[in-house]
Short mmCIF file of N, CA and C in Angstrom, two decimals:
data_model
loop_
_atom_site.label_atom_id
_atom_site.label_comp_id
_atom_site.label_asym_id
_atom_site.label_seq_id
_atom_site.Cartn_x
_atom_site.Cartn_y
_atom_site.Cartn_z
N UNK A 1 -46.48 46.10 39.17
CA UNK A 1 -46.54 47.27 38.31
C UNK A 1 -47.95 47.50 37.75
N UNK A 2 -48.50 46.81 37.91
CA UNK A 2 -50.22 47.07 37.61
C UNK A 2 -50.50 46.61 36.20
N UNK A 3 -49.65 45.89 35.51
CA UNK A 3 -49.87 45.98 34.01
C UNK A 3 -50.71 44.18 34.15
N UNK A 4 -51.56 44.19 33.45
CA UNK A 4 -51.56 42.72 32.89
C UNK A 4 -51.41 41.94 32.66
N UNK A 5 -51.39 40.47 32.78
CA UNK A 5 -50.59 39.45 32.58
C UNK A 5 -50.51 39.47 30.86
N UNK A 6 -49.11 38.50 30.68
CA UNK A 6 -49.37 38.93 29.20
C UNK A 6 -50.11 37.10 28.98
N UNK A 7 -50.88 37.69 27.25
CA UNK A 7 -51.57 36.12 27.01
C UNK A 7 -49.96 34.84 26.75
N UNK A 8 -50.64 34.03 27.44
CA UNK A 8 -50.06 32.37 27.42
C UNK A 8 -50.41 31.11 26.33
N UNK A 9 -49.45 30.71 25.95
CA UNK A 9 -49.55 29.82 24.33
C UNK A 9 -49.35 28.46 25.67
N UNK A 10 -50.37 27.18 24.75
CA UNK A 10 -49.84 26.11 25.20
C UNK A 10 -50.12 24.99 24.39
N UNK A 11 -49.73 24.18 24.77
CA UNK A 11 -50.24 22.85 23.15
C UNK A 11 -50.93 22.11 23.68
N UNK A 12 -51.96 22.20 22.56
CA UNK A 12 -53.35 21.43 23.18
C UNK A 12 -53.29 19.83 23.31
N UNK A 13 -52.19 19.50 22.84
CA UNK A 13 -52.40 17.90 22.78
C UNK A 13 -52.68 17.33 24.33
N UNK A 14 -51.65 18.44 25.13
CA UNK A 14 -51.33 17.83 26.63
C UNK A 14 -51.12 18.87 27.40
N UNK A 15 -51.59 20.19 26.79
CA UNK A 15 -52.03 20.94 28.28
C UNK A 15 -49.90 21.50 28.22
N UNK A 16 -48.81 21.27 27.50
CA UNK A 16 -48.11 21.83 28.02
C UNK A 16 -47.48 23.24 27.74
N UNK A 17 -47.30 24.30 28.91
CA UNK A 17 -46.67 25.51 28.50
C UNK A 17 -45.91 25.96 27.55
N UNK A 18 -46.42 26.75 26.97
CA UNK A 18 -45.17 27.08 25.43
C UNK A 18 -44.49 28.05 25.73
N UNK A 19 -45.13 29.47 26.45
CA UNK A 19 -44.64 30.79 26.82
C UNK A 19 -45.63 32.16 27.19
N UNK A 20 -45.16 32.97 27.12
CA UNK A 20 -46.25 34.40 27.43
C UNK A 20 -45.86 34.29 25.94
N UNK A 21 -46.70 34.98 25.26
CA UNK A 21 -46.64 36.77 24.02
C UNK A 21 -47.11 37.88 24.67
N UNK A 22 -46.57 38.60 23.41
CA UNK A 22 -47.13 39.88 24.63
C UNK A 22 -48.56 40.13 23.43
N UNK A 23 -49.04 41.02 23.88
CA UNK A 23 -50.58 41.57 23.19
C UNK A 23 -50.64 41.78 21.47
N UNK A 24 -49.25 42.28 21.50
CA UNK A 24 -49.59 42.47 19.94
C UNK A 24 -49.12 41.23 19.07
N UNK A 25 -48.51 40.33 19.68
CA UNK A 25 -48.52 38.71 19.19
C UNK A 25 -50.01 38.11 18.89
N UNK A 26 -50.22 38.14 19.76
CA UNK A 26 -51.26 38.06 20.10
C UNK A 26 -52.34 38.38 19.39
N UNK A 27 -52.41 39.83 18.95
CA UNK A 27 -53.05 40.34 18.04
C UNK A 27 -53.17 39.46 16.68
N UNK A 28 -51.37 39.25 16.20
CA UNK A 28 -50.91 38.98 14.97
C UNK A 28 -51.61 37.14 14.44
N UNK A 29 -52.03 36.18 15.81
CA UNK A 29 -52.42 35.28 15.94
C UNK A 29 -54.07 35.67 15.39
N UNK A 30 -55.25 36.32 16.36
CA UNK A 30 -56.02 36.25 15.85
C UNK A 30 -56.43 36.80 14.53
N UNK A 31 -55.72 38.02 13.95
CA UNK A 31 -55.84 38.63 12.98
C UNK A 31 -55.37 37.65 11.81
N UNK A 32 -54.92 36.87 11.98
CA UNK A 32 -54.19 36.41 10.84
C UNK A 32 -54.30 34.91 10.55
N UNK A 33 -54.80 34.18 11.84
CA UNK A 33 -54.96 32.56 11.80
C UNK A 33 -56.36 32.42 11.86
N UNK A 34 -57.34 31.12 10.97
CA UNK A 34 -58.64 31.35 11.18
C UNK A 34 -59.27 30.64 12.68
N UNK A 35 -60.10 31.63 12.86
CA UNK A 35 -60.46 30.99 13.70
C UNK A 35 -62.19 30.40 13.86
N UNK A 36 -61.99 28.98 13.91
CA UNK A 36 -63.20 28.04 13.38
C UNK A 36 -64.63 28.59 13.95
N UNK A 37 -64.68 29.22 15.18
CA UNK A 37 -65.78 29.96 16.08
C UNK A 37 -65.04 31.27 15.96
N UNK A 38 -66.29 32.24 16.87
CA UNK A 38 -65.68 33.43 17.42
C UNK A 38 -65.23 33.83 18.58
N UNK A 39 -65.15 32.72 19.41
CA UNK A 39 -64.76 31.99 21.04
C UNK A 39 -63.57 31.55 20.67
N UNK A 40 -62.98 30.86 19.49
CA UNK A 40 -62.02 30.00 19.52
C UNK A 40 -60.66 30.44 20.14
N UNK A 41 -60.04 30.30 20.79
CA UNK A 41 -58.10 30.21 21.31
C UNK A 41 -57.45 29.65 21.14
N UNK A 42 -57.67 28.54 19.80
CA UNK A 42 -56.97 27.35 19.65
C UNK A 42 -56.41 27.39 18.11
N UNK A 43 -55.14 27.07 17.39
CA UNK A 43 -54.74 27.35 16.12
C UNK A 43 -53.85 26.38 16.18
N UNK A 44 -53.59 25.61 14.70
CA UNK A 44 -53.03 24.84 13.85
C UNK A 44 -51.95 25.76 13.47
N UNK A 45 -50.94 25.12 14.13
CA UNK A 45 -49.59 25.86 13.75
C UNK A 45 -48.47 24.86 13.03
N UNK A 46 -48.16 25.13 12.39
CA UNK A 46 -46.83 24.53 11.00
C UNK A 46 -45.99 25.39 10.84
N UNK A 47 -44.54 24.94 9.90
CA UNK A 47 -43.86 25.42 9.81
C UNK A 47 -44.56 26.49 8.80
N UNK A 48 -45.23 26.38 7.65
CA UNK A 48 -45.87 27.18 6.34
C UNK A 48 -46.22 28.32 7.13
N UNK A 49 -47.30 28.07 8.51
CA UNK A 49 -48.26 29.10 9.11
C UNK A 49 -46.81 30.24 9.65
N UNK A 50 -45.60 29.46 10.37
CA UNK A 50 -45.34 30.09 10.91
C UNK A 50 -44.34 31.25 9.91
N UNK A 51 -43.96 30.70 8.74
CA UNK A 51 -43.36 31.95 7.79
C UNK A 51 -44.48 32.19 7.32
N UNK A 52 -45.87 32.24 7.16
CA UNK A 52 -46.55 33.57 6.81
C UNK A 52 -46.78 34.30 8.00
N UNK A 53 -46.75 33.50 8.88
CA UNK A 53 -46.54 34.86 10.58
C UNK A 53 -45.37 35.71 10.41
N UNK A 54 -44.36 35.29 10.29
CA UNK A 54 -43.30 36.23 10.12
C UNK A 54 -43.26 37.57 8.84
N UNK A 55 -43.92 37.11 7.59
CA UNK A 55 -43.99 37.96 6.66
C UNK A 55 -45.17 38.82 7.38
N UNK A 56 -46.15 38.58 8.46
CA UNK A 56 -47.36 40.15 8.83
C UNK A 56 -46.96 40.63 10.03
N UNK A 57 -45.53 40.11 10.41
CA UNK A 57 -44.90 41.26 11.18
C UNK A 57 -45.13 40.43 12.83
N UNK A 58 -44.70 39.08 13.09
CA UNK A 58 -44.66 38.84 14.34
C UNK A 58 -43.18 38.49 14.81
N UNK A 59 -43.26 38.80 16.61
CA UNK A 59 -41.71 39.09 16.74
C UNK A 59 -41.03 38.17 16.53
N UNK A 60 -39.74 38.24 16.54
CA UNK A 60 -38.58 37.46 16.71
C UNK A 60 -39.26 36.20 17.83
N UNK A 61 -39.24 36.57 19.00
CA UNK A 61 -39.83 35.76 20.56
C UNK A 61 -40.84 35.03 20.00
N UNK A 62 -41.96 35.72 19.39
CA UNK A 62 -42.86 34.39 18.63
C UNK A 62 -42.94 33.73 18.13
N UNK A 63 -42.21 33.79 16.69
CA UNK A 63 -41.60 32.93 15.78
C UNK A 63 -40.62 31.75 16.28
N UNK A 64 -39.61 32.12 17.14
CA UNK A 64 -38.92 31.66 18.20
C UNK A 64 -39.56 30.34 18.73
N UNK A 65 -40.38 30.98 19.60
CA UNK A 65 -41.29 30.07 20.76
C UNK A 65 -42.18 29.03 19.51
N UNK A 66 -42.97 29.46 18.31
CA UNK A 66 -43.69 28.56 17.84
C UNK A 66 -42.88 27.70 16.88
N UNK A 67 -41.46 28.14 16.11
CA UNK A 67 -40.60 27.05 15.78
C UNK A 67 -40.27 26.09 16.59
N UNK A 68 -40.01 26.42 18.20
CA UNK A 68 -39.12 25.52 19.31
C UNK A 68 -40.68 24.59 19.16
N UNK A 69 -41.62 24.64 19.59
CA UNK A 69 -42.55 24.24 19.54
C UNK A 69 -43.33 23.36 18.83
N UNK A 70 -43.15 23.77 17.58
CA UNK A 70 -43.84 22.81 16.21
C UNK A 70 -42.27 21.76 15.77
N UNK A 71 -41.26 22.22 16.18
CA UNK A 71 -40.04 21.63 16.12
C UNK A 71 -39.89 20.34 14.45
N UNK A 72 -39.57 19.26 14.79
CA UNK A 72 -39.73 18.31 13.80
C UNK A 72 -41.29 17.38 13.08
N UNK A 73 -41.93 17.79 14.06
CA UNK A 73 -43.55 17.48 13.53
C UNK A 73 -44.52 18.15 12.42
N UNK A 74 -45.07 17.85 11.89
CA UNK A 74 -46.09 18.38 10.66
C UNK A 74 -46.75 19.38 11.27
N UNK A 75 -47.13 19.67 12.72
CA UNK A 75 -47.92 20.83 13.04
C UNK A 75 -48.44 20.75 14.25
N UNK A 76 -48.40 21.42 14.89
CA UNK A 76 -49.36 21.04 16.37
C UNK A 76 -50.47 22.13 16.62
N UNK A 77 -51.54 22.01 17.49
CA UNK A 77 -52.58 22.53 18.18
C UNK A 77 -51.87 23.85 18.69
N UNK A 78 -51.91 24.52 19.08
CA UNK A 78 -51.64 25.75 20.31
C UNK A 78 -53.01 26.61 20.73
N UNK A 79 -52.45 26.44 21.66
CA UNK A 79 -54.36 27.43 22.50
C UNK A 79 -53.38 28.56 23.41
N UNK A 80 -54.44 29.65 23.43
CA UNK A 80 -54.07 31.04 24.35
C UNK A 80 -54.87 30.81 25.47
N UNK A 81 -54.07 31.96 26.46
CA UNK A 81 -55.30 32.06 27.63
C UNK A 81 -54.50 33.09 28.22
N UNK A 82 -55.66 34.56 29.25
CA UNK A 82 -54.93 35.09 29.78
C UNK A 82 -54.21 35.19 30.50
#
């Protein structure tokens, strides 16, 4: 269909797949998580980060994917890529 791949979350500890987002996830990640450079793709995700993601409007599927994800641990790495 000609459209774009959508960007890909993965956890940096070990390189493993988390999911697609689509663009405006995506968006809601850099707009809203700091990012240490202006190159950076990589964010500290927690449960805290992920209900202030949900209060600036990210989807259901994201919230989703980065709860399954950060699961019972204090927080993990996640990196994008297209």
């Amino acid at each position: 269909d000609g459209s774009a791949p959508m960007p890909r979350l993965h956890r940096k500890s070990d390189g493993v797949y988390l999911g697609s987002i689509t663009d405006d996830d995506l968006n809601v990640l850099i707009d809203y998580l700091e990012e240490e450079h202006g190159t950076d793709t990589d964010y500290f995700i927690n449960a805290t980060t992920i209900d202030q993601l949900v209060g600036l409007g990210a989807s259901t599927a994201l919230v989703t994917l980065l709860r399954s994800a950060v699961g019972d641990t204090d927080g993990i790495e996640v990196g994008w890529e297209e």
